[in-house]
Amino acid sequence: MRGIAVLGSTGSIGCSTLDVIRRHPDRFRVVALTGGTNRARLEAQASEWRPALSVLAADPDSDRRLIEVATRPDVDVVVNAMVGFAGLEATLAALAAGKRVALANKESLVVAGELVERARVAGGGELVPIDSEHSAVWQCLVGHGGRASRLILTASGGPFRQWSADRVANATVAEALNHPTWRMGNKITVDSASLANKAMEVIEGHFLFGVPYQAIEVVVHPQSIVHAFVEFPDGSVLAQLGFPSMELPILYSLSYPERWTDPGVRRFDPVAASALTFEPVRVDVFRAFSAGVAAGVAGGTAPAVFNAANEVAVARFLEGRLPFGRIAATIETVLERHRPGPQESLAVVQAADRWGRAEAEAVIG
Ligand code: NAD
Ligand code: MG
């Protein structure tokens, strides 16, 4: 029995993780659950799973208790399914304590990829992806010498894939939340509509697999069946396929290096999946994508500032206070004003995050 902590258990990935664990009761003991503000759901989960600890971010002393959850001796696996910058400290603490971190919180790697890698090496922890594209890359790499010459991540293209730039600029909240292939939390759903999410995934891929930015490409694939392609030095290309569902990547992050039978995972059917199509990203329309990748390439504190500006802009958009088109414009303006420095410490990254948020608020007005 492995002890598991689910951070962000009340969210989309958190609930899917508990659905997967429910089908493998002999393998896991749920030691801790944490949520943000949804007290009723956390209490319902706690009464089902009887964890030693459950923590709500809205409660007093929650920061310290979150770190306690991530580092407890009886926790072997930490599933980080929190959203946003808030997930970073738990990722660092769990890796420094030698845990396996099954990472859905891609923001951890976006804002502090270098620090995350340092914490992993120092603590002997293990970092495994839950994000479907990165799970796909990982599954292709296992057993193939681990060396990729090129990664091609797929993107659904989101609800505005074929829209004109003018129409995208004035898209409503309901339209942005109407994702064609995935059901996810609101923040990542908006990020998928702006393609900021795909820029984050390029940065995530760079740090997870040590692949240089110029060897990471993105292609739009509206059916979301092929999750990523991996090219090897000899030119051979492998891909991982499946109907869009996060349960398989979650399962693999828990079962690795084994593969477990799971009746809850929908079996693949090539006829039902066809046809599979691929097209380029419209970088002129989806400017948050280009801005995010450029921040990743600039490195240091730039990706933390990109993330901070995006988090603020998305929150304002969801409140109905910012047009969709101004999400990318806000990110661009804040990044233009930023002078990136090295990613020296958590304090430096936190300061960059605070600066990026304040600048974004000022730009939005
Ligand atoms: P969500 O909004 O449904 O859930 C987020 C969880 O984090 C909730 O439990 C919430 O209570 C908690 N939380 C939010 N703010 C918090 C704070 N300040 N302190 C503590 N807890 C807080 O989001 P989601 O869709 O489950 O996504 C979670 C993460 O997984 C994100 O980083 C997202 O990019 C990534 N991800 C999600 C999917 C998906 O299919 N949903 C796929 C790939 C990656
Ligand atoms: Mg993804």
mmCIF file of C-alpha atoms and ligand atoms in Angstrom:
data_model
loop_
_atom_site.group_PDB
_atom_site.id
_atom_site.type_symbol
_atom_site.label_atom_id
_atom_site.label_comp_id
_atom_site.label_asym_id
_atom_site.label_seq_id
_atom_site.Cartn_x
_atom_site.Cartn_y
_atom_site.Cartn_z
ATOM 1 C CA MET A 1 0.000 0.000 0.000
ATOM 2 C CA ARG A 2 1.393 3.359 -1.011
ATOM 3 C CA GLY A 3 0.445 6.509 0.842
ATOM 4 C CA ILE A 4 -0.945 9.180 -1.444
ATOM 5 C CA ALA A 5 -1.696 12.867 -0.958
ATOM 6 C CA VAL A 6 -3.931 14.659 -3.442
ATOM 7 C CA LEU A 7 -3.408 18.427 -3.489
ATOM 8 C CA GLY A 8 -6.329 20.170 -5.159
ATOM 9 C CA SER A 9 -8.530 17.092 -4.646
ATOM 10 C CA THR A 10 -11.714 19.128 -5.132
ATOM 11 C CA GLY A 11 -10.824 20.175 -8.695
ATOM 12 C CA SER A 12 -11.141 18.457 -12.060
ATOM 13 C CA ILE A 13 -7.839 16.530 -11.950
ATOM 14 C CA GLY A 14 -8.209 15.944 -8.192
ATOM 15 C CA CYS A 15 -11.622 14.305 -8.606
ATOM 16 C CA SER A 16 -10.403 12.237 -11.577
ATOM 17 C CA THR A 17 -7.430 11.097 -9.466
ATOM 18 C CA LEU A 18 -9.764 9.887 -6.723
ATOM 19 C CA ASP A 19 -11.893 8.121 -9.367
ATOM 20 C CA VAL A 20 -8.767 6.253 -10.524
ATOM 21 C CA ILE A 21 -7.697 5.415 -6.952
ATOM 22 C CA ARG A 22 -11.218 4.138 -6.176
ATOM 23 C CA ARG A 23 -10.657 1.431 -8.791
ATOM 24 C CA HIS A 24 -7.349 0.381 -7.156
ATOM 25 C CA PRO A 25 -8.231 0.187 -3.458
ATOM 26 C CA ASP A 26 -5.573 -2.448 -2.690
ATOM 27 C CA ARG A 27 -2.725 -0.249 -3.934
ATOM 28 C CA PHE A 28 -3.243 3.142 -2.277
ATOM 29 C CA ARG A 29 -4.100 4.622 1.051
ATOM 30 C CA VAL A 30 -5.288 8.235 0.853
ATOM 31 C CA VAL A 31 -3.277 10.002 3.551
ATOM 32 C CA ALA A 32 -4.161 13.615 2.823
ATOM 33 C CA LEU A 33 -6.518 15.737 0.746
ATOM 34 C CA THR A 34 -6.383 19.484 0.142
ATOM 35 C CA GLY A 35 -8.721 21.960 -1.489
ATOM 36 C CA GLY A 36 -8.977 25.684 -2.130
ATOM 37 C CA THR A 37 -12.416 27.026 -1.186
ATOM 38 C CA ASN A 38 -14.908 24.195 -1.784
ATOM 39 C CA ARG A 39 -15.461 23.118 1.829
ATOM 40 C CA ALA A 40 -18.501 20.953 1.126
ATOM 41 C CA ARG A 41 -16.705 18.865 -1.485
ATOM 42 C CA LEU A 42 -13.577 18.461 0.644
ATOM 43 C CA GLU A 43 -15.719 17.317 3.587
ATOM 44 C CA ALA A 44 -17.554 14.812 1.387
ATOM 45 C CA GLN A 45 -14.211 13.468 0.138
ATOM 46 C CA ALA A 46 -12.852 13.294 3.682
ATOM 47 C CA SER A 47 -15.844 11.275 4.845
ATOM 48 C CA GLU A 48 -15.322 8.801 2.007
ATOM 49 C CA TRP A 49 -11.533 8.453 2.227
ATOM 50 C CA ARG A 50 -10.866 9.131 5.934
ATOM 51 C CA PRO A 51 -7.460 10.789 5.337
ATOM 52 C CA ALA A 52 -5.176 11.557 8.282
ATOM 53 C CA LEU A 53 -5.215 15.197 7.221
ATOM 54 C CA SER A 54 -7.452 17.395 5.090
ATOM 55 C CA VAL A 55 -6.600 21.024 4.489
ATOM 56 C CA LEU A 56 -8.637 23.847 3.018
ATOM 57 C CA ALA A 57 -6.593 26.806 1.680
ATOM 58 C CA ALA A 58 -9.245 29.174 3.023
ATOM 59 C CA ASP A 59 -8.550 28.033 6.615
ATOM 60 C CA PRO A 60 -5.955 29.484 9.031
ATOM 61 C CA ASP A 61 -2.381 28.186 8.859
ATOM 62 C CA SER A 62 -3.121 26.393 5.579
ATOM 63 C CA ASP A 63 0.254 27.227 3.964
ATOM 64 C CA ARG A 64 2.184 25.395 6.678
ATOM 65 C CA ARG A 65 -0.254 22.483 6.678
ATOM 66 C CA LEU A 66 0.000 22.148 2.897
ATOM 67 C CA ILE A 67 3.773 21.733 3.183
ATOM 68 C CA GLU A 68 3.205 19.231 5.997
ATOM 69 C CA VAL A 69 0.955 17.219 3.667
ATOM 70 C CA ALA A 70 3.552 17.289 0.871
ATOM 71 C CA THR A 71 6.371 16.084 3.136
ATOM 72 C CA ARG A 72 4.724 13.652 5.614
ATOM 73 C CA PRO A 73 6.731 10.431 6.076
ATOM 74 C CA ASP A 74 3.648 8.271 5.368
ATOM 75 C CA VAL A 75 3.121 9.932 1.953
ATOM 76 C CA ASP A 76 4.905 8.228 -0.958
ATOM 77 C CA VAL A 77 3.166 9.956 -3.867
ATOM 78 C CA VAL A 78 2.039 13.570 -4.022
ATOM 79 C CA VAL A 79 -0.446 14.322 -6.801
ATOM 80 C CA ASN A 80 -0.222 18.064 -7.329
ATOM 81 C CA ALA A 81 -3.545 18.996 -8.941
ATOM 82 C CA MET A 82 -3.620 22.575 -7.684
ATOM 83 C CA VAL A 83 -4.023 25.350 -10.216
ATOM 84 C CA GLY A 84 -1.655 28.283 -10.658
ATOM 85 C CA PHE A 85 1.413 29.681 -8.907
ATOM 86 C CA ALA A 86 -0.078 28.500 -5.586
ATOM 87 C CA GLY A 87 1.110 24.967 -6.421
ATOM 88 C CA LEU A 88 4.822 25.755 -6.585
ATOM 89 C CA GLU A 89 5.881 25.503 -2.939
ATOM 90 C CA ALA A 90 4.270 22.095 -2.461
ATOM 91 C CA THR A 91 6.046 20.755 -5.567
ATOM 92 C CA LEU A 92 9.414 21.992 -4.285
ATOM 93 C CA ALA A 93 8.821 20.680 -0.753
ATOM 94 C CA ALA A 94 7.658 17.238 -1.908
ATOM 95 C CA LEU A 95 10.614 16.768 -4.273
ATOM 96 C CA ALA A 96 13.064 17.976 -1.628
ATOM 97 C CA ALA A 97 11.541 15.362 0.701
ATOM 98 C CA GLY A 98 12.176 12.621 -1.880
ATOM 99 C CA LYS A 99 8.574 11.968 -2.905
ATOM 100 C CA ARG A 100 7.199 10.958 -6.266
ATOM 101 C CA VAL A 101 5.385 14.044 -7.504
ATOM 102 C CA ALA A 102 2.713 13.338 -10.100
ATOM 103 C CA LEU A 103 2.466 16.807 -11.553
ATOM 104 C CA ALA A 104 -0.677 18.276 -13.062
ATOM 105 C CA ASN A 105 0.265 21.752 -11.785
ATOM 106 C CA LYS A 106 2.310 22.712 -14.856
ATOM 107 C CA GLU A 107 2.665 26.239 -13.450
ATOM 108 C CA SER A 108 5.297 24.836 -11.026
ATOM 109 C CA LEU A 109 7.595 24.077 -13.968
ATOM 110 C CA VAL A 110 6.663 27.209 -15.889
ATOM 111 C CA VAL A 111 7.500 29.645 -13.113
ATOM 112 C CA ALA A 112 10.448 27.817 -11.560
ATOM 113 C CA GLY A 113 11.635 24.973 -13.780
ATOM 114 C CA GLU A 114 15.238 25.395 -12.666
ATOM 115 C CA LEU A 115 14.356 25.413 -8.958
ATOM 116 C CA VAL A 116 12.111 22.381 -9.377
ATOM 117 C CA GLU A 117 14.945 20.462 -11.022
ATOM 118 C CA ARG A 118 17.354 21.497 -8.259
ATOM 119 C CA ALA A 119 14.897 20.381 -5.560
ATOM 120 C CA ARG A 120 14.434 17.041 -7.307
ATOM 121 C CA VAL A 121 18.166 16.378 -7.521
ATOM 122 C CA ALA A 122 18.810 17.530 -3.943
ATOM 123 C CA GLY A 123 16.001 15.464 -2.418
ATOM 124 C CA GLY A 124 16.151 12.440 -4.688
ATOM 125 C CA GLY A 125 12.481 12.884 -5.563
ATOM 126 C CA GLU A 126 10.849 11.703 -8.749
ATOM 127 C CA LEU A 127 8.902 14.035 -11.032
ATOM 128 C CA VAL A 128 6.347 12.447 -13.353
ATOM 129 C CA PRO A 129 3.863 14.273 -15.589
ATOM 130 C CA ILE A 130 0.071 14.097 -15.597
ATOM 131 C CA ASP A 131 -0.416 16.605 -18.422
ATOM 132 C CA SER A 132 -1.565 14.415 -21.323
ATOM 133 C CA GLU A 133 0.989 15.635 -23.884
ATOM 134 C CA HIS A 134 3.878 15.115 -21.462
ATOM 135 C CA SER A 135 2.579 11.759 -20.338
ATOM 136 C CA ALA A 136 2.555 10.858 -24.039
ATOM 137 C CA VAL A 137 6.179 11.987 -24.514
ATOM 138 C CA TRP A 138 7.217 10.127 -21.389
ATOM 139 C CA GLN A 139 5.458 6.924 -22.507
ATOM 140 C CA CYS A 140 7.216 7.141 -25.888
ATOM 141 C CA LEU A 141 10.601 7.674 -24.234
ATOM 142 C CA VAL A 142 10.356 4.793 -21.749
ATOM 143 C CA GLY A 143 12.340 1.903 -23.180
ATOM 144 C CA HIS A 144 13.852 3.921 -26.028
ATOM 145 C CA GLY A 145 17.032 5.154 -24.441
ATOM 146 C CA GLY A 146 15.273 8.271 -23.260
ATOM 147 C CA ARG A 147 16.867 10.530 -25.878
ATOM 148 C CA ALA A 148 14.517 12.543 -28.085
ATOM 149 C CA SER A 149 15.763 14.736 -30.919
ATOM 150 C CA ARG A 150 12.419 16.523 -31.299
ATOM 151 C CA LEU A 151 9.096 16.765 -29.480
ATOM 152 C CA ILE A 152 5.860 17.634 -31.260
ATOM 153 C CA LEU A 153 3.107 18.484 -28.806
ATOM 154 C CA THR A 154 -0.445 18.514 -30.076
ATOM 155 C CA ALA A 155 -3.036 21.193 -29.269
ATOM 156 C CA SER A 156 -6.768 20.854 -29.831
ATOM 157 C CA GLY A 157 -6.795 24.470 -31.010
ATOM 158 C CA GLY A 158 -9.564 25.270 -28.529
ATOM 159 C CA PRO A 159 -13.003 26.708 -29.286
ATOM 160 C CA PHE A 160 -11.599 29.573 -31.440
ATOM 161 C CA ARG A 161 -9.435 27.440 -33.732
ATOM 162 C CA GLN A 162 -11.138 28.696 -36.899
ATOM 163 C CA TRP A 163 -12.380 32.080 -35.711
ATOM 164 C CA SER A 164 -11.198 35.390 -37.194
ATOM 165 C CA ALA A 165 -8.909 37.522 -35.019
ATOM 166 C CA ASP A 166 -11.678 40.121 -34.511
ATOM 167 C CA ARG A 167 -14.162 37.550 -33.372
ATOM 168 C CA VAL A 168 -11.625 35.968 -30.974
ATOM 169 C CA ALA A 169 -10.826 39.392 -29.490
ATOM 170 C CA ASN A 170 -14.456 39.808 -28.391
ATOM 171 C CA ALA A 171 -15.241 36.228 -27.379
ATOM 172 C CA THR A 172 -17.473 35.849 -24.323
ATOM 173 C CA VAL A 173 -16.700 33.889 -21.163
ATOM 174 C CA ALA A 174 -19.255 31.226 -22.131
ATOM 175 C CA GLU A 175 -17.616 30.854 -25.550
ATOM 176 C CA ALA A 176 -14.136 30.552 -24.029
ATOM 177 C CA LEU A 177 -15.336 27.907 -21.566
ATOM 178 C CA ASN A 178 -16.909 25.818 -24.326
ATOM 179 C CA HIS A 179 -13.891 23.596 -25.029
ATOM 180 C CA PRO A 180 -14.439 21.175 -27.922
ATOM 181 C CA THR A 181 -12.645 18.091 -26.559
ATOM 182 C CA TRP A 182 -11.717 18.436 -22.838
ATOM 183 C CA ARG A 183 -13.689 19.175 -19.637
ATOM 184 C CA MET A 184 -11.331 20.964 -17.238
ATOM 185 C CA GLY A 185 -11.180 23.694 -14.598
ATOM 186 C CA ASN A 186 -11.985 27.231 -15.778
ATOM 187 C CA LYS A 187 -8.438 28.622 -15.712
ATOM 188 C CA ILE A 188 -6.866 25.962 -17.930
ATOM 189 C CA THR A 189 -9.940 26.044 -20.202
ATOM 190 C CA VAL A 190 -9.378 29.764 -20.865
ATOM 191 C CA ASP A 191 -5.649 29.065 -21.297
ATOM 192 C CA SER A 192 -6.565 26.438 -23.887
ATOM 193 C CA ALA A 193 -8.711 28.967 -25.758
ATOM 194 C CA SER A 194 -5.888 31.559 -25.826
ATOM 195 C CA LEU A 195 -3.203 28.865 -26.364
ATOM 196 C CA ALA A 196 -1.283 30.274 -23.367
ATOM 197 C CA ASN A 197 -1.691 26.702 -22.100
ATOM 198 C CA LYS A 198 0.322 25.360 -25.031
ATOM 199 C CA ALA A 199 3.151 27.835 -24.388
ATOM 200 C CA MET A 200 3.207 26.613 -20.791
ATOM 201 C CA GLU A 201 3.394 23.064 -22.072
ATOM 202 C CA VAL A 202 6.397 23.911 -24.258
ATOM 203 C CA ILE A 203 8.170 25.238 -21.146
ATOM 204 C CA GLU A 204 7.009 22.208 -19.154
ATOM 205 C CA GLY A 205 8.382 19.876 -21.848
ATOM 206 C CA HIS A 206 11.708 21.699 -21.910
ATOM 207 C CA PHE A 207 12.239 21.139 -18.196
ATOM 208 C CA LEU A 208 10.738 17.643 -17.911
ATOM 209 C CA PHE A 209 12.704 16.141 -20.789
ATOM 210 C CA GLY A 210 15.725 18.442 -21.117
ATOM 211 C CA VAL A 211 14.911 19.179 -24.763
ATOM 212 C CA PRO A 212 16.030 22.582 -26.116
ATOM 213 C CA TYR A 213 13.276 25.004 -27.107
ATOM 214 C CA GLN A 214 14.188 24.932 -30.795
ATOM 215 C CA ALA A 215 13.458 21.178 -30.800
ATOM 216 C CA ILE A 216 9.941 21.502 -29.343
ATOM 217 C CA GLU A 217 7.131 22.107 -31.823
ATOM 218 C CA VAL A 218 3.375 22.429 -31.515
ATOM 219 C CA VAL A 219 0.807 21.275 -34.040
ATOM 220 C CA VAL A 220 -2.961 21.764 -33.907
ATOM 221 C CA HIS A 221 -4.841 18.465 -33.879
ATOM 222 C CA PRO A 222 -8.564 19.114 -33.376
ATOM 223 C CA GLN A 223 -9.497 15.515 -32.510
ATOM 224 C CA SER A 224 -7.149 15.342 -29.455
ATOM 225 C CA ILE A 225 -6.378 11.665 -30.164
ATOM 226 C CA VAL A 226 -2.610 11.876 -30.727
ATOM 227 C CA HIS A 227 -1.251 13.481 -27.553
ATOM 228 C CA ALA A 228 2.361 13.967 -28.708
ATOM 229 C CA PHE A 229 4.976 12.771 -31.168
ATOM 230 C CA VAL A 230 8.564 12.013 -30.230
ATOM 231 C CA GLU A 231 11.297 11.949 -32.855
ATOM 232 C CA PHE A 232 14.459 9.978 -32.130
ATOM 233 C CA PRO A 233 17.970 10.683 -33.424
ATOM 234 C CA ASP A 234 17.563 8.122 -36.236
ATOM 235 C CA GLY A 235 14.456 9.926 -37.529
ATOM 236 C CA SER A 236 11.929 7.402 -36.222
ATOM 237 C CA VAL A 237 8.783 8.949 -34.732
ATOM 238 C CA LEU A 238 6.596 7.438 -32.000
ATOM 239 C CA ALA A 239 3.235 8.775 -30.874
ATOM 240 C CA GLN A 240 0.870 7.978 -28.012
ATOM 241 C CA LEU A 241 -2.860 7.849 -28.755
ATOM 242 C CA GLY A 242 -6.125 7.631 -26.885
ATOM 243 C CA PHE A 243 -9.543 9.221 -26.581
ATOM 244 C CA PRO A 244 -9.269 12.493 -24.650
ATOM 245 C CA SER A 245 -9.476 11.592 -20.952
ATOM 246 C CA MET A 246 -7.107 12.444 -18.118
ATOM 247 C CA GLU A 247 -7.648 9.094 -16.389
ATOM 248 C CA LEU A 248 -4.997 7.232 -18.392
ATOM 249 C CA PRO A 249 -2.230 9.821 -17.778
ATOM 250 C CA ILE A 250 -3.214 9.915 -14.103
ATOM 251 C CA LEU A 251 -3.183 6.100 -13.904
ATOM 252 C CA TYR A 252 0.250 5.878 -15.564
ATOM 253 C CA SER A 253 1.710 8.510 -13.232
ATOM 254 C CA LEU A 254 0.665 6.247 -10.349
ATOM 255 C CA SER A 255 1.443 2.819 -11.843
ATOM 256 C CA TYR A 256 4.787 3.590 -13.528
ATOM 257 C CA PRO A 257 6.951 1.582 -14.177
ATOM 258 C CA GLU A 258 4.098 -0.925 -14.247
ATOM 259 C CA ARG A 259 0.954 -0.855 -16.362
ATOM 260 C CA TRP A 260 -2.238 -1.819 -14.587
ATOM 261 C CA THR A 261 -5.520 -3.055 -15.970
ATOM 262 C CA ASP A 262 -8.204 -0.448 -15.430
ATOM 263 C CA PRO A 263 -11.778 -1.000 -16.598
ATOM 264 C CA GLY A 264 -12.470 2.727 -16.277
ATOM 265 C CA VAL A 265 -10.215 3.711 -19.164
ATOM 266 C CA ARG A 266 -12.105 3.870 -22.467
ATOM 267 C CA ARG A 267 -10.549 1.505 -25.035
ATOM 268 C CA PHE A 268 -9.238 2.973 -28.255
ATOM 269 C CA ASP A 269 -11.118 2.466 -31.524
ATOM 270 C CA PRO A 270 -9.293 3.706 -34.641
ATOM 271 C CA VAL A 271 -12.444 3.764 -36.766
ATOM 272 C CA ALA A 272 -14.333 5.871 -34.210
ATOM 273 C CA ALA A 273 -11.285 8.138 -33.885
ATOM 274 C CA SER A 274 -10.770 8.811 -37.592
ATOM 275 C CA ALA A 275 -9.927 11.025 -39.355
ATOM 276 C CA LEU A 276 -6.870 12.514 -37.662
ATOM 277 C CA THR A 277 -5.871 15.937 -38.979
ATOM 278 C CA PHE A 278 -3.012 18.333 -38.231
ATOM 279 C CA GLU A 279 -2.546 22.031 -38.972
ATOM 280 C CA PRO A 280 -0.182 24.836 -37.915
ATOM 281 C CA VAL A 281 -0.816 27.125 -34.938
ATOM 282 C CA ARG A 282 -2.152 30.527 -36.092
ATOM 283 C CA VAL A 283 0.460 32.475 -34.170
ATOM 284 C CA ASP A 284 -0.833 35.824 -35.479
ATOM 285 C CA VAL A 285 -4.215 35.210 -33.804
ATOM 286 C CA PHE A 286 -3.072 33.379 -30.663
ATOM 287 C CA ARG A 287 -0.426 35.828 -29.465
ATOM 288 C CA ALA A 288 -0.389 34.536 -25.885
ATOM 289 C CA PHE A 289 1.209 31.407 -27.323
ATOM 290 C CA SER A 290 4.138 33.259 -28.932
ATOM 291 C CA ALA A 291 4.586 35.528 -25.897
ATOM 292 C CA GLY A 292 4.729 32.534 -23.555
ATOM 293 C CA VAL A 293 7.229 30.611 -25.655
ATOM 294 C CA ALA A 294 9.404 33.745 -25.954
ATOM 295 C CA ALA A 295 9.325 34.100 -22.143
ATOM 296 C CA GLY A 296 10.416 30.475 -21.816
ATOM 297 C CA VAL A 297 13.316 31.041 -24.219
ATOM 298 C CA ALA A 298 14.315 34.237 -22.345
ATOM 299 C CA GLY A 299 14.367 32.129 -19.162
ATOM 300 C CA GLY A 300 15.180 33.246 -15.622
ATOM 301 C CA THR A 301 12.291 35.212 -14.139
ATOM 302 C CA ALA A 302 10.556 35.849 -17.496
ATOM 303 C CA PRO A 303 8.286 32.781 -17.450
ATOM 304 C CA ALA A 304 7.164 33.594 -13.872
ATOM 305 C CA VAL A 305 6.176 37.076 -15.064
ATOM 306 C CA PHE A 306 4.389 35.583 -18.097
ATOM 307 C CA ASN A 307 2.459 33.278 -15.778
ATOM 308 C CA ALA A 308 1.601 36.039 -13.306
ATOM 309 C CA ALA A 309 0.299 38.365 -16.035
ATOM 310 C CA ASN A 310 -1.704 35.505 -17.517
ATOM 311 C CA GLU A 311 -3.231 34.494 -14.160
ATOM 312 C CA VAL A 312 -4.366 38.068 -13.483
ATOM 313 C CA ALA A 313 -5.680 38.606 -17.018
ATOM 314 C CA VAL A 314 -7.586 35.296 -17.032
ATOM 315 C CA ALA A 315 -9.135 36.066 -13.624
ATOM 316 C CA ARG A 316 -10.279 39.489 -14.870
ATOM 317 C CA PHE A 317 -11.619 37.962 -18.085
ATOM 318 C CA LEU A 318 -13.617 35.387 -16.087
ATOM 319 C CA GLU A 319 -15.027 38.230 -13.969
ATOM 320 C CA GLY A 320 -16.195 39.903 -17.169
ATOM 321 C CA ARG A 321 -13.824 42.837 -16.637
ATOM 322 C CA LEU A 322 -11.394 42.242 -19.522
ATOM 323 C CA PRO A 323 -12.077 41.412 -23.196
ATOM 324 C CA PHE A 324 -10.604 38.100 -24.320
ATOM 325 C CA GLY A 325 -8.322 39.873 -26.794
ATOM 326 C CA ARG A 326 -6.688 41.836 -24.023
ATOM 327 C CA ILE A 327 -5.380 38.727 -22.245
ATOM 328 C CA ALA A 328 -2.526 38.431 -24.758
ATOM 329 C CA ALA A 329 -2.050 42.216 -24.945
ATOM 330 C CA THR A 330 -1.677 42.390 -21.151
ATOM 331 C CA ILE A 331 0.898 39.601 -21.161
ATOM 332 C CA GLU A 332 2.870 41.277 -23.953
ATOM 333 C CA THR A 333 2.939 44.690 -22.246
ATOM 334 C CA VAL A 334 3.988 43.266 -18.870
ATOM 335 C CA LEU A 335 6.749 41.175 -20.468
ATOM 336 C CA GLU A 336 8.022 44.212 -22.409
ATOM 337 C CA ARG A 337 8.429 46.075 -19.101
ATOM 338 C CA HIS A 338 10.246 43.194 -17.390
ATOM 339 C CA ARG A 339 14.018 42.907 -17.157
ATOM 340 C CA PRO A 340 14.551 39.186 -16.546
ATOM 341 C CA GLY A 341 17.059 38.112 -13.914
ATOM 342 C CA PRO A 342 18.390 34.670 -13.003
ATOM 343 C CA GLN A 343 16.128 32.181 -11.231
ATOM 344 C CA GLU A 344 18.207 32.230 -8.085
ATOM 345 C CA SER A 345 15.810 31.260 -5.351
ATOM 346 C CA LEU A 346 12.172 30.794 -4.419
ATOM 347 C CA ALA A 347 12.192 34.340 -3.018
ATOM 348 C CA VAL A 348 13.325 35.711 -6.393
ATOM 349 C CA VAL A 349 10.580 33.823 -8.229
ATOM 350 C CA GLN A 350 7.967 34.943 -5.693
ATOM 351 C CA ALA A 351 9.094 38.545 -6.149
ATOM 352 C CA ALA A 352 8.846 38.203 -9.938
ATOM 353 C CA ASP A 353 5.344 36.750 -9.517
ATOM 354 C CA ARG A 354 4.260 39.664 -7.301
ATOM 355 C CA TRP A 355 5.770 42.182 -9.723
ATOM 356 C CA GLY A 356 4.067 40.573 -12.720
ATOM 357 C CA ARG A 357 0.687 40.590 -10.955
ATOM 358 C CA ALA A 358 0.989 44.236 -9.934
ATOM 359 C CA GLU A 359 2.058 45.282 -13.456
ATOM 360 C CA ALA A 360 -0.817 43.330 -14.993
ATOM 361 C CA GLU A 361 -3.321 44.996 -12.647
ATOM 362 C CA ALA A 362 -1.850 48.375 -13.599
ATOM 363 C CA VAL A 363 -2.029 47.605 -17.328
ATOM 364 C CA ILE A 364 -5.635 46.414 -17.034
ATOM 365 C CA GLY A 365 -6.512 49.470 -14.934
HETATM 366 P P1 NAD B 1 -9.506 23.097 -11.045
HETATM 367 O O1 NAD B 1 -9.737 24.544 -10.954
HETATM 368 O O2 NAD B 1 -10.645 22.203 -11.404
HETATM 369 O O3 NAD B 1 -8.933 22.570 -9.644
HETATM 370 C C1 NAD B 1 -7.899 23.247 -8.966
HETATM 371 C C2 NAD B 1 -7.738 22.729 -7.554
HETATM 372 O O4 NAD B 1 -6.770 23.558 -6.879
HETATM 373 C C3 NAD B 1 -9.019 22.796 -6.721
HETATM 374 O O5 NAD B 1 -9.034 21.719 -5.811
HETATM 375 C C4 NAD B 1 -8.853 24.107 -5.978
HETATM 376 O O6 NAD B 1 -9.601 24.146 -4.789
HETATM 377 C C5 NAD B 1 -7.363 24.110 -5.698
HETATM 378 N N1 NAD B 1 -6.828 25.448 -5.494
HETATM 379 C C6 NAD B 1 -7.029 26.531 -6.286
HETATM 380 N N2 NAD B 1 -6.383 27.597 -5.791
HETATM 381 C C7 NAD B 1 -5.764 27.184 -4.667
HETATM 382 C C8 NAD B 1 -4.938 27.833 -3.707
HETATM 383 N N3 NAD B 1 -4.639 29.126 -3.784
HETATM 384 N N4 NAD B 1 -4.446 27.098 -2.693
HETATM 385 C C9 NAD B 1 -4.760 25.794 -2.587
HETATM 386 N N5 NAD B 1 -5.528 25.126 -3.456
HETATM 387 C C10 NAD B 1 -6.032 25.814 -4.486
HETATM 388 O O7 NAD B 1 -8.295 22.890 -12.062
HETATM 389 P P2 NAD B 1 -7.903 21.589 -12.891
HETATM 390 O O8 NAD B 1 -8.521 21.648 -14.225
HETATM 391 O O9 NAD B 1 -8.091 20.363 -12.066
HETATM 392 O O10 NAD B 1 -6.337 21.846 -13.109
HETATM 393 C C11 NAD B 1 -5.400 21.638 -12.075
HETATM 394 C C12 NAD B 1 -3.996 21.702 -12.677
HETATM 395 O O11 NAD B 1 -3.859 20.632 -13.596
HETATM 396 C C13 NAD B 1 -3.713 22.989 -13.449
HETATM 397 O O12 NAD B 1 -2.379 23.348 -13.274
HETATM 398 C C14 NAD B 1 -3.956 22.581 -14.894
HETATM 399 O O13 NAD B 1 -3.195 23.341 -15.796
HETATM 400 C C15 NAD B 1 -3.478 21.135 -14.866
HETATM 401 N N6 NAD B 1 -4.079 20.279 -15.892
HETATM 402 C C16 NAD B 1 -5.414 20.051 -15.888
HETATM 403 C C17 NAD B 1 -5.998 19.221 -16.857
HETATM 404 C C18 NAD B 1 -7.463 18.905 -16.847
HETATM 405 O O14 NAD B 1 -7.916 18.087 -17.634
HETATM 406 N N7 NAD B 1 -8.269 19.479 -15.953
HETATM 407 C C19 NAD B 1 -5.178 18.650 -17.849
HETATM 408 C C20 NAD B 1 -3.817 18.911 -17.832
HETATM 409 C C21 NAD B 1 -3.268 19.712 -16.840
HETATM 410 MG MG MG B 2 -2.108 19.344 -21.757
#
